[in-house]
Short mmCIF file of C-alpha atoms and ligand atoms in Angstrom, two decimals:
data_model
loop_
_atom_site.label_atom_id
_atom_site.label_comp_id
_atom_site.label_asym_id
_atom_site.label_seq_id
_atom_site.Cartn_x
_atom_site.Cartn_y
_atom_site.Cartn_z
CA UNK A 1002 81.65 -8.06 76.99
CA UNK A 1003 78.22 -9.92 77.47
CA UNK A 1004 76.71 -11.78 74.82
CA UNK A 1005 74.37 -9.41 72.65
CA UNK A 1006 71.63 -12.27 72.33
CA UNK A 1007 71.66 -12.72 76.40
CA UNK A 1008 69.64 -10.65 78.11
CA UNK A 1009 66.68 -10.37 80.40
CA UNK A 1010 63.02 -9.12 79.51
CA UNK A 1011 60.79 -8.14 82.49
CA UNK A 1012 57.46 -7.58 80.81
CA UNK A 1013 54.08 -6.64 83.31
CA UNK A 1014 52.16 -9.06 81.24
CA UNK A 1015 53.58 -11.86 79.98
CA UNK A 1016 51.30 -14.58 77.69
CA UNK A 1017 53.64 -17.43 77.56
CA UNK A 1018 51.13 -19.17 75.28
CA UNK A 1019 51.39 -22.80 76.16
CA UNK A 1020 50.90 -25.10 73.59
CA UNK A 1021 49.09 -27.50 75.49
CA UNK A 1022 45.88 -24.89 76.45
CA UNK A 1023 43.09 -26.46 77.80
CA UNK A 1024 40.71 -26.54 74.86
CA UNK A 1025 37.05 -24.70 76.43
CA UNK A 1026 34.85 -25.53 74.15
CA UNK A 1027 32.18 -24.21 75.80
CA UNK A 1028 32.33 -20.86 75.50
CA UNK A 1029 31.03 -18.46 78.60
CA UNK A 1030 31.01 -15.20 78.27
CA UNK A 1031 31.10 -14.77 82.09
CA UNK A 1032 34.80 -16.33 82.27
CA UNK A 1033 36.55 -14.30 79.60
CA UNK A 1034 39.42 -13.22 81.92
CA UNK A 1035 39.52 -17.02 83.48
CA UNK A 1036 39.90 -18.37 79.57
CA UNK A 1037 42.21 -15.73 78.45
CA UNK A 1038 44.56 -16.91 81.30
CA UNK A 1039 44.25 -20.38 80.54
CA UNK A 1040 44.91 -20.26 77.08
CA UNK A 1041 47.47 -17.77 76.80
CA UNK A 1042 49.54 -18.51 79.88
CA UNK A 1043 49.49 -15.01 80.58
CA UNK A 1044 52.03 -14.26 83.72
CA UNK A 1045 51.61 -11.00 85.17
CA UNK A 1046 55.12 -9.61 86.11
CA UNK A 1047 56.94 -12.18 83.98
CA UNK A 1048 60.55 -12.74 83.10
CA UNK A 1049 62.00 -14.40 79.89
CA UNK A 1050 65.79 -15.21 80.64
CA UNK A 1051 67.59 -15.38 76.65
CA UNK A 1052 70.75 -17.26 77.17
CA UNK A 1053 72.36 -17.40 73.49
CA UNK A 1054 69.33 -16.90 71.34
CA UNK A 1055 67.84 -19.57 73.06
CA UNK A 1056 64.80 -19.32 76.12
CA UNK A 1057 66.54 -20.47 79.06
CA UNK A 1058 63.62 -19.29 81.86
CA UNK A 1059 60.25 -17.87 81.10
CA UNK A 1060 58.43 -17.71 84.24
CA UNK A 1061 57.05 -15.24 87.31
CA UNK A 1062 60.06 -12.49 87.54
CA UNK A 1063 59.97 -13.30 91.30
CA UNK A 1064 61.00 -16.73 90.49
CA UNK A 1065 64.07 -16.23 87.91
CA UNK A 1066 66.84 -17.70 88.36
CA UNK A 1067 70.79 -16.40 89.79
CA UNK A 1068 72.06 -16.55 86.73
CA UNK A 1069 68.98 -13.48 85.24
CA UNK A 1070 69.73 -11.30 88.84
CA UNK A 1071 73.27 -10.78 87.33
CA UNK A 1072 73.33 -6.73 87.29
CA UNK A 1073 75.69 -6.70 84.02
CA UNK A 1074 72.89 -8.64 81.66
CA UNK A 1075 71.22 -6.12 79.76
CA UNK A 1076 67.15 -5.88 81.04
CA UNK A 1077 64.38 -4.74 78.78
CA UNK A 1078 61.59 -3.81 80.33
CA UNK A 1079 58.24 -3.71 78.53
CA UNK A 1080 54.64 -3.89 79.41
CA UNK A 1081 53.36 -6.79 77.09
CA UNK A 1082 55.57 -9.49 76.22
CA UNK A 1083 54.43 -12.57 73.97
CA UNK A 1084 56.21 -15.25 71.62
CA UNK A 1085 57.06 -13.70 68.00
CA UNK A 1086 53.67 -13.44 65.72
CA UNK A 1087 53.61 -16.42 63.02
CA UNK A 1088 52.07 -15.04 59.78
CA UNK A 1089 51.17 -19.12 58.68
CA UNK A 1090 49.58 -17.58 55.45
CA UNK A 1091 50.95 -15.40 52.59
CA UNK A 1092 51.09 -14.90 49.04
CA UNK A 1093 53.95 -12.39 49.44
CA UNK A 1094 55.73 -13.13 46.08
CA UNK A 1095 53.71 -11.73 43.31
CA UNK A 1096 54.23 -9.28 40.86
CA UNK A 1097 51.76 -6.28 39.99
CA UNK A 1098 48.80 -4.99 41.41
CA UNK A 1099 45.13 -5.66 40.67
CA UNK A 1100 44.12 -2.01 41.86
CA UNK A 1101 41.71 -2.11 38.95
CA UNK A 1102 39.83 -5.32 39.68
CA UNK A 1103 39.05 -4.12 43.28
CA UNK A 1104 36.75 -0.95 41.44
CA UNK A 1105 35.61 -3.83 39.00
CA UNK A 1106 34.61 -5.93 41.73
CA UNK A 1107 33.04 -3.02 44.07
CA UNK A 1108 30.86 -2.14 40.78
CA UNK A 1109 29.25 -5.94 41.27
CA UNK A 1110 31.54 -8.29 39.34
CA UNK A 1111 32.31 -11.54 41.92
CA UNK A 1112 36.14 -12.51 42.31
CA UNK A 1113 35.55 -16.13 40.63
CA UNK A 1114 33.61 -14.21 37.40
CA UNK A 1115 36.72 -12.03 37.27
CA UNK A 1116 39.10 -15.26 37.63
CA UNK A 1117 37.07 -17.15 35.33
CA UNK A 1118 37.55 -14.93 32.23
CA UNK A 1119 41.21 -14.94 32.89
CA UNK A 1120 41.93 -12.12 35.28
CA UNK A 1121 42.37 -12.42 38.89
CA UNK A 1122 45.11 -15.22 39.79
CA UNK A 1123 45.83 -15.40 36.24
CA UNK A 1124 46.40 -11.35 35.84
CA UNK A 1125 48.86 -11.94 38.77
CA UNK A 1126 50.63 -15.06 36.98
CA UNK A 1127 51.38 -12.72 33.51
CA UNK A 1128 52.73 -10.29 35.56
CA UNK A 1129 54.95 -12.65 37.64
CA UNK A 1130 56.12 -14.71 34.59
CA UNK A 1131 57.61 -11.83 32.91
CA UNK A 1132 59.07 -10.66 36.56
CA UNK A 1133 62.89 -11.96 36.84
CA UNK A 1134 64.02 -13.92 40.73
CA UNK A 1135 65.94 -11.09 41.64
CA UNK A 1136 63.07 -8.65 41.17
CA UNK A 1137 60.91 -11.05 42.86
CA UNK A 1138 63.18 -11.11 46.17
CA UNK A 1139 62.81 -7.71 46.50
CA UNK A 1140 59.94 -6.98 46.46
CA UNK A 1141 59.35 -9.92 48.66
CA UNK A 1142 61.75 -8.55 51.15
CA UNK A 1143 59.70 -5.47 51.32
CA UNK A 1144 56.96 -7.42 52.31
CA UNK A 1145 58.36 -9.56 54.74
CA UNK A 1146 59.92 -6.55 56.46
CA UNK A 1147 56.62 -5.09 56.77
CA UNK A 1148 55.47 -7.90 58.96
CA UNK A 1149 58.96 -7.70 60.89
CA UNK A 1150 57.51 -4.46 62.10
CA UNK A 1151 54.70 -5.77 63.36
CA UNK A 1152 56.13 -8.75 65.85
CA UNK A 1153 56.01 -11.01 63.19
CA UNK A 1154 59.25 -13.34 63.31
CA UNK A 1155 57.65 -16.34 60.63
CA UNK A 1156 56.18 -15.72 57.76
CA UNK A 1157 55.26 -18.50 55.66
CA UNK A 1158 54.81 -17.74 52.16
CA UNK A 1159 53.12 -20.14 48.74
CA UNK A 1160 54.02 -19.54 45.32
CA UNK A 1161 51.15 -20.46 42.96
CA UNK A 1162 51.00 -17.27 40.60
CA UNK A 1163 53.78 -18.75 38.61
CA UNK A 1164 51.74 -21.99 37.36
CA UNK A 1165 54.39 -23.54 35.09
CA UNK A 1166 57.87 -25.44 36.31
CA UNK A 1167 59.61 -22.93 35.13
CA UNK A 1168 58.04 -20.09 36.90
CA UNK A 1169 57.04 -21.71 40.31
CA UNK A 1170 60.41 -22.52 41.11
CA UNK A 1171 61.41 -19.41 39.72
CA UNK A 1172 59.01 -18.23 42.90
CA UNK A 1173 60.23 -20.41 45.46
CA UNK A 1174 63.72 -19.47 44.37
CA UNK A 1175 62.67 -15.76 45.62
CA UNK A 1176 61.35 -17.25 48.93
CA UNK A 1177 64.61 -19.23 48.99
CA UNK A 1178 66.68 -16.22 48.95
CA UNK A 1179 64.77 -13.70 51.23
CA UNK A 1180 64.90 -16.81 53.90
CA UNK A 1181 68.18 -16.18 53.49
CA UNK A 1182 68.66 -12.65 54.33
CA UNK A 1183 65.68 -11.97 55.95
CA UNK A 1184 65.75 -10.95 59.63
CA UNK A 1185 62.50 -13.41 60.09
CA UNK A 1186 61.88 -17.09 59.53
CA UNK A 1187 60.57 -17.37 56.20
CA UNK A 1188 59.02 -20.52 54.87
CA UNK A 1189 58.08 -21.94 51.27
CA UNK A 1190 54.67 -24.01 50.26
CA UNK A 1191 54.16 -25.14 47.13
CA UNK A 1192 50.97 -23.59 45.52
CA UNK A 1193 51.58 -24.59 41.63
CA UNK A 1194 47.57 -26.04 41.86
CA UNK A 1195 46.42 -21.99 42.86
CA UNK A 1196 44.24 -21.80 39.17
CA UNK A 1197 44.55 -23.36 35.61
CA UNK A 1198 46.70 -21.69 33.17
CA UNK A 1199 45.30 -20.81 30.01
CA UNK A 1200 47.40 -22.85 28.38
CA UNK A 1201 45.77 -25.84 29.93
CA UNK A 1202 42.42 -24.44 30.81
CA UNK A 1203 41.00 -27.45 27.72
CA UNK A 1204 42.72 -29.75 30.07
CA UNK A 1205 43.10 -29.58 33.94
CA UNK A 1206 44.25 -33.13 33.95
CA UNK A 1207 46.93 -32.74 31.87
CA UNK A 1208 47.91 -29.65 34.20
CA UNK A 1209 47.54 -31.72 37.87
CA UNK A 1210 50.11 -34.42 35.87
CA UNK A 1211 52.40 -31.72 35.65
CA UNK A 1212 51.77 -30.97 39.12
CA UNK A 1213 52.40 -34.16 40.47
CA UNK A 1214 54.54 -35.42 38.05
CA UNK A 1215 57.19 -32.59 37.49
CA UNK A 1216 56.59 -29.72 39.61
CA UNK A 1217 56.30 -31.44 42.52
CA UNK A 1218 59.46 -33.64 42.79
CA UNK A 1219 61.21 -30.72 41.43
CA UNK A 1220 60.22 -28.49 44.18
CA UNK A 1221 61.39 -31.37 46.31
CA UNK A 1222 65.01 -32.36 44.84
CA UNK A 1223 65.54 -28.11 45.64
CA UNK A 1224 63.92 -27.93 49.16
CA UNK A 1225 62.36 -25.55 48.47
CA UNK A 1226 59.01 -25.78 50.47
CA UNK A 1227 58.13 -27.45 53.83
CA UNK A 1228 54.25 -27.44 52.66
CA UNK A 1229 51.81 -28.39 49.66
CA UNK A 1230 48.60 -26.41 49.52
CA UNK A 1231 45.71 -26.00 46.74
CA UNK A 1232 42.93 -24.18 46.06
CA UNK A 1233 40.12 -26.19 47.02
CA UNK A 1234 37.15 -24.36 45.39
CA UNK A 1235 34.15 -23.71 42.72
CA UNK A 1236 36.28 -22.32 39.50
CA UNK A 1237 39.66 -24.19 41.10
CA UNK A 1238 40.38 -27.93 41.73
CA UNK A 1239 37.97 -29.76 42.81
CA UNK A 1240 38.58 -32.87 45.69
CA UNK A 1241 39.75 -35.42 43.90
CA UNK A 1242 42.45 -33.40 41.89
CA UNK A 1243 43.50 -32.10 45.17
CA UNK A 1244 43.50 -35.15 47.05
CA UNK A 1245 46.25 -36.06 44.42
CA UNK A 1246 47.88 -33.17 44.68
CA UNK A 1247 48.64 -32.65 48.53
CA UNK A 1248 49.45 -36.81 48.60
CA UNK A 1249 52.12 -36.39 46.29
CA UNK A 1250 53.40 -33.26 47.98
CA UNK A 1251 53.15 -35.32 51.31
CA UNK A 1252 54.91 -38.67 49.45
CA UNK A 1253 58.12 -36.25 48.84
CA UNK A 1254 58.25 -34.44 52.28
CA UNK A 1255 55.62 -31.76 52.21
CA UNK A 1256 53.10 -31.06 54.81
CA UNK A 1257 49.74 -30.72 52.99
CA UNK A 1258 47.69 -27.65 53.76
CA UNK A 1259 44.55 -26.38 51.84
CA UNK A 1260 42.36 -23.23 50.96
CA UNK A 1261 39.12 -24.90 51.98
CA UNK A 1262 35.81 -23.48 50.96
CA UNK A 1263 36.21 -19.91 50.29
CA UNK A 1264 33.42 -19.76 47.53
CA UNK A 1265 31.22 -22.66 47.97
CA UNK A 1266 31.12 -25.92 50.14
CA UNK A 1267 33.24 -27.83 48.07
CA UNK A 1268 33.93 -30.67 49.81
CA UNK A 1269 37.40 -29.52 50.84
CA UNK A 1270 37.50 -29.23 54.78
CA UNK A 1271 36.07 -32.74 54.75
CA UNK A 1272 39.17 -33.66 52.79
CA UNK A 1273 41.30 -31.93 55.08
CA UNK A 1274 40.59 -33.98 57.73
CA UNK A 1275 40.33 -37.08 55.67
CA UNK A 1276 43.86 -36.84 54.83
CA UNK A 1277 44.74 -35.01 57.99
CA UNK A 1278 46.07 -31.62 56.60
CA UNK A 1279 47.77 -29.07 59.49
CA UNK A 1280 45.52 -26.25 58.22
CA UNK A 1281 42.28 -25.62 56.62
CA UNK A 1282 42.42 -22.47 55.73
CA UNK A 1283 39.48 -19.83 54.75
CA UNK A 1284 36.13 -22.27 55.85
CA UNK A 1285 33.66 -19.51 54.89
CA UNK A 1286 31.16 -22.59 53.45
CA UNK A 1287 32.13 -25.55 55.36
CA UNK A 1288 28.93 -26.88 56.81
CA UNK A 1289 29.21 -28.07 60.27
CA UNK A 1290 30.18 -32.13 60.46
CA UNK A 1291 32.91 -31.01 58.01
CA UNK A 1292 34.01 -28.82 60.96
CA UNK A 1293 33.56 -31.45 63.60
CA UNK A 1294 35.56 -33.84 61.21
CA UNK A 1295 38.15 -31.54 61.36
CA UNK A 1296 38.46 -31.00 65.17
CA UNK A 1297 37.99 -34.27 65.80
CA UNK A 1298 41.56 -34.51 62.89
CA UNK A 1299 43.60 -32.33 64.86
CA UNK A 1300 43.49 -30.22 61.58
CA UNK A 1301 43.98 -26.39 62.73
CA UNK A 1302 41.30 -23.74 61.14
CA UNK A 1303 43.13 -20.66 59.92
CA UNK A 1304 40.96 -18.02 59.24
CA UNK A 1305 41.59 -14.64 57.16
CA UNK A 1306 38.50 -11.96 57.66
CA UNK A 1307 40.55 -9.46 55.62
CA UNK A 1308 39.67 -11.63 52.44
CA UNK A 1309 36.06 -11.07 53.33
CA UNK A 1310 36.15 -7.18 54.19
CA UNK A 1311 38.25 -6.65 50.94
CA UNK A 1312 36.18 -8.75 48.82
CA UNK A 1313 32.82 -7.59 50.38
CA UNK A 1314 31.69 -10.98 51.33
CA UNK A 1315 31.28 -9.89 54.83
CA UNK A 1316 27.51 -11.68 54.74
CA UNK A 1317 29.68 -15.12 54.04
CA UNK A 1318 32.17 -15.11 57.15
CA UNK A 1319 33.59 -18.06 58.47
CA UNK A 1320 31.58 -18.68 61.31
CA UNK A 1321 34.77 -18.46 63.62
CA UNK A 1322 33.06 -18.67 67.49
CA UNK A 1323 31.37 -21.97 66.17
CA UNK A 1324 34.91 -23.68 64.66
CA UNK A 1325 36.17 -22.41 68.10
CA UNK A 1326 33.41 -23.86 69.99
CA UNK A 1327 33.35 -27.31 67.66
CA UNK A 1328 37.45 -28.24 69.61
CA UNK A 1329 39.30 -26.65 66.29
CA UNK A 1330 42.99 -25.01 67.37
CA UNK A 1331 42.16 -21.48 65.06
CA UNK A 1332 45.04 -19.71 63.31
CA UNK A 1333 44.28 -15.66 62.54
CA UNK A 1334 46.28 -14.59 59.23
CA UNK A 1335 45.99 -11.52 56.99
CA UNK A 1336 46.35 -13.64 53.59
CA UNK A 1337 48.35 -10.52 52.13
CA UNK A 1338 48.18 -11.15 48.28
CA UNK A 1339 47.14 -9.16 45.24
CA UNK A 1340 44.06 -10.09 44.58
CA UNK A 1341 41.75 -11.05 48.45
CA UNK A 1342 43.23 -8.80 50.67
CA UNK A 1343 45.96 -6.20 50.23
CA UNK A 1344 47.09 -6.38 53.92
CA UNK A 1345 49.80 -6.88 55.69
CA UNK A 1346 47.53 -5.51 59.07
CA UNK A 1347 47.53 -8.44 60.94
CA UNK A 1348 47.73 -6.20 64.60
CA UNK A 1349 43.85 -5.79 62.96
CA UNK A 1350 42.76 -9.38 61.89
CA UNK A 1351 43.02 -9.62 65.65
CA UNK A 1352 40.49 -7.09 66.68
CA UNK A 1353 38.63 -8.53 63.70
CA UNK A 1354 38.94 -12.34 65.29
CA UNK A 1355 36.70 -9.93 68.45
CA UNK A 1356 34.50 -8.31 66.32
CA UNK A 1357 33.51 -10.81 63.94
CA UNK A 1358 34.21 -13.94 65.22
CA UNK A 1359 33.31 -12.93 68.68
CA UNK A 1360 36.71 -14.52 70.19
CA UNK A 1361 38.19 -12.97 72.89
CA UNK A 1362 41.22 -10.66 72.83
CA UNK A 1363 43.13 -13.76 74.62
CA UNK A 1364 41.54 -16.01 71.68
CA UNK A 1365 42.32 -13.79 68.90
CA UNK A 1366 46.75 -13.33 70.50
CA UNK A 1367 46.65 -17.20 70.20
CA UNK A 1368 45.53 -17.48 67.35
CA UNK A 1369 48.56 -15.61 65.49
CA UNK A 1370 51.37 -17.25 67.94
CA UNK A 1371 50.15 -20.66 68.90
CA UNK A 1372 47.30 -21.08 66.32
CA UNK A 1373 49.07 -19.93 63.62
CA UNK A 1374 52.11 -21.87 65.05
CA UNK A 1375 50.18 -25.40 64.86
CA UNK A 1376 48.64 -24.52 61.22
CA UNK A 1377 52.44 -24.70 60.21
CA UNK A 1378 52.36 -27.97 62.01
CA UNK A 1379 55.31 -26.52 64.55
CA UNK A 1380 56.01 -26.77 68.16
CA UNK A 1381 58.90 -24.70 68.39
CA UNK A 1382 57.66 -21.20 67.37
CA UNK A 1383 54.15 -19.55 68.65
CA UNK A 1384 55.19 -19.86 71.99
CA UNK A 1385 57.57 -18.63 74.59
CA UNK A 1386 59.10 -22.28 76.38
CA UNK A 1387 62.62 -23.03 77.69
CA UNK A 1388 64.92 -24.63 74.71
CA UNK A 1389 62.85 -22.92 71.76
CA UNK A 1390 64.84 -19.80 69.66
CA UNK A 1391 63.63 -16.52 71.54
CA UNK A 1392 61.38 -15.24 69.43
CA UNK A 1393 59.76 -12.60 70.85
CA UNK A 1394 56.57 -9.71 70.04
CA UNK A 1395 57.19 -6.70 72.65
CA UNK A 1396 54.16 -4.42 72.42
CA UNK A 1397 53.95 -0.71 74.66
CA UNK A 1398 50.64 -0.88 75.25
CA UNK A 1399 48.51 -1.00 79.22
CA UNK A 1400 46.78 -4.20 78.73
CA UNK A 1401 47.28 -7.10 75.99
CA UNK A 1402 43.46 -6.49 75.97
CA UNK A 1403 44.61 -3.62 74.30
CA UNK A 1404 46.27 -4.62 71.42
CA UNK A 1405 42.62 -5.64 69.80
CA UNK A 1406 41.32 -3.04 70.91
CA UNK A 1407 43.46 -0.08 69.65
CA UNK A 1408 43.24 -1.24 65.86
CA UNK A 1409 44.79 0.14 62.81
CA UNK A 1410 48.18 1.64 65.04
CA UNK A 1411 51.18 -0.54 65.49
CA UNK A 1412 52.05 -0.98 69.52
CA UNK A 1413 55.13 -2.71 68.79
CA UNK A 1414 58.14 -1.70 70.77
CA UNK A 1415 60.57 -4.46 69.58
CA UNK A 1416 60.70 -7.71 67.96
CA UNK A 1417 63.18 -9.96 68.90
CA UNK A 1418 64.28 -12.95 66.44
CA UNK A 1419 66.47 -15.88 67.83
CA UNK A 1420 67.42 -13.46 70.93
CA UNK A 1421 68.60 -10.37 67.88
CA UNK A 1422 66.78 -7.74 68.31
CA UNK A 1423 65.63 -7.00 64.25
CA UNK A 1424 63.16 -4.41 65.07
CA UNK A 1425 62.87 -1.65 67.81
CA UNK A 1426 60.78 1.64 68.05
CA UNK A 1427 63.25 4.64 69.82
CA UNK A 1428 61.69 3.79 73.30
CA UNK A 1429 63.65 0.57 72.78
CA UNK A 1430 67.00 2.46 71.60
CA UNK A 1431 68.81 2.84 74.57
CA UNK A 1432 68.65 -1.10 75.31
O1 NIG B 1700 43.66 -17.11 49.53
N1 NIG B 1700 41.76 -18.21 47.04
C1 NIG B 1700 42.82 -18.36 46.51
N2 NIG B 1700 43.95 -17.68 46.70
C2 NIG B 1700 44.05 -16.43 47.36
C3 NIG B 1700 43.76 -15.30 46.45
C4 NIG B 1700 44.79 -15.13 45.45
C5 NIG B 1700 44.54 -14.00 44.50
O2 NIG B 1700 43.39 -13.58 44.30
O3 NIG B 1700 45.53 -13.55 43.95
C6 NIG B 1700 43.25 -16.43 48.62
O4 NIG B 1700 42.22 -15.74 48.74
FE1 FE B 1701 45.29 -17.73 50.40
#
């Protein structure tokens, strides 16, 4: 009997998407097609050769090797192949809904209003505190699975509605677990500085102390997240509290990350590249040396227009053809949480990354495999090269062109996790 996880895929377009792209930063709209190949690798009657779970050819189907002619090897044949999608930013485990703040906030009241008199991130926190782990894991499995459906095979996930010891590990616990069992990568960051509790709102030093002091090496001695992040903003914590925060993740073995800018310009892309963060994420009011610091950092721009259509800040976009132009690697994410954007869509954050952001479709498939890959800080997912897991996004659809295009449906026909298959439509069923 052949090994389940060996197999060959012959897919008519294949976007291999090499890490090492080219960077264009001079965008011309008369060489979309030449850029799209470029960055995306894209192989037109490609073959991916799974040997054990692991890539052991990707490559021109003319060109496989003797060992992927075998007859016996089970062959899937699709019509767009690409490496697994990398979701690099969630707030998955939550508790609750804020159905009633979104018709609060449509009738004119801002998000950081509603946050400041103790609703928002805080509404989510009472609700999660009185939520036990176990309840937690579920419904964070629900939500992971979700993404599973959509060629997702990582999905990193932050705690930060918990905002005491007790409850953020209680969080990361949850993400522990659903790692676990989940038939997707999923990954921890450390979010305890997402808002002030109440109970410290007198005294927000006394609350980053805990941070750094207790929460953090806690959530270290567990391993129980691979990144820091904080909420970098107007009506959050401002530079130098997070400066302090993401160095003393990064002093006990966290990769810092932060929500830059969402609200204002608060000085928190600039930091990002200061300190050399993998992702600034959000960027709506990051003026534009605070971008070129960045690029010039190597610090990836992951950007979320969900939180922007949900919120109705569409006038305040991140200004995502400019960060591309400026040399910054961009990540696309959906930011699923309670409060900025109720989404797990992220098939549509790409047509967004077109419409919007004026990337092209090529553009906008990097930038949730590669992009989102290198806002996680990792080489080894985002993109289809021998030695890496097969992780694998296998969409029925004419074109990848498509896949932007067509938004709002789900083209996935399969999505393959360390060479398992762990989801398939029925087309795939007889594989
Ligand atoms: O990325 N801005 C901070 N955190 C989340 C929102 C969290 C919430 O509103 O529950 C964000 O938009
Ligand atoms: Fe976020």
């Amino acid at each position: 009997m052949t090994d389940p996880s060996t197999f060959v895929v012959r897919a008519a377009q294949l976007l291999t998407m090499p890490f090492d792209a080219p960077s264009l930063p001079h965008y011309d709209p008369t060489r979309i097609e030449d850029r799209d190949r470029e960055i995306t690798g894209l192989i037109e009657d490609g073959c991916v050769f799974v040997k054990k779970g692991e890539v052991a050819f990707v490559g021109p189907w003319a060109d496989r090797p003797q060992a992927a002619k075998d007859d016996k090897l089970p062959l899937m044949e699709t019509k767009v192949g690409m490496p697994g999608w990398v979701e690099c930013h969630t707030h998955a485990v939550f508790a609750g809904h804020r159905a009633d703040e979104f018709v609060l906030r449509n009738a004119g009241r801002p998000y950081v209003e509603i946050l400041e008199a103790g609703g928002g991130i805080l509404n989510t926190m009472q609700a999660l505190r009185k939520t036990n782990e176990a309840e937690l894991s579920q419904s964070l499995m629900t939500h992971v699975l979700e993404f599973v459906r959509q060629g997702v095979t990582t999905v990193e996930v932050k705690s930060g509605y918990g905002l005491s010891r007790k409850h953020e590990l209680k969080s990361l616990r949850a993400v522990k677990s659903v790692a676990g069992d989940a038939p997707c990568e999923v990954v921890g960051t450390f979010l305890g500085a997402h808002a002030f509790p109440p109970e410290h709102r007198s005294n927000p030093e006394a609350y980053v102390d805990i941070v750094c002091n207790d929460m953090i090496p806690a959530v270290a001695e567990e391993q129980l997240a691979d990144y820091v992040d904080v909420f970098c903003d107007r009506g959050a914590f401002d530079v130098e509290q997070s400066r302090r925060v993401l160095e003393t993740g990064r002093e006990h073995g966290m990769i810092p990350r932060i929500h830059a800018d969402e609200i204002t310009n608060a000085g928190a892309a600039r930091l990002a590249a200061e300190i050399g963060c993998a992702s600034a994420d959000h960027l709506e009011f990051t003026p534009d040396q605070d971008i070129e610091a960045m690029a010039e950092a190597g610090v990836t721009a992951v950007l979320m227009p969900a939180v922007n259509l949900f919120l109705g800040t569409i006038d305040h976009m991140a200004r995502g053809r400019f960060i591309l132009n400026s040399g910054c690697e961009v990540a696309l994410s959906t930011d699923f949480n309670p409060g900025s954007a109720m989404t797990y869509d992220l098939g549509m954050m790409t047509t967004f990354g077109c419409t919007l952001y004026k990337f092209t479709p090529g553009e906008s498939l990097r930038a949730v495999t590669a992009g989102a890959a290198k806002a996680m800080a990792r080489d080894d997912i985002g993109t289809i090269k021998v030695g890496t897991r097969a992780n694998l996004a296998l969409f029925d659809v004419p074109d990848y062109k498509y896949i932007p295009y067509h938004f709002g449906a789900s083209h996935v026909e399969a999505t393959i996790q360390d060479g398992q298959f762990v989801f398939w439509t029925d087309a795939t069923d007889e594989f």
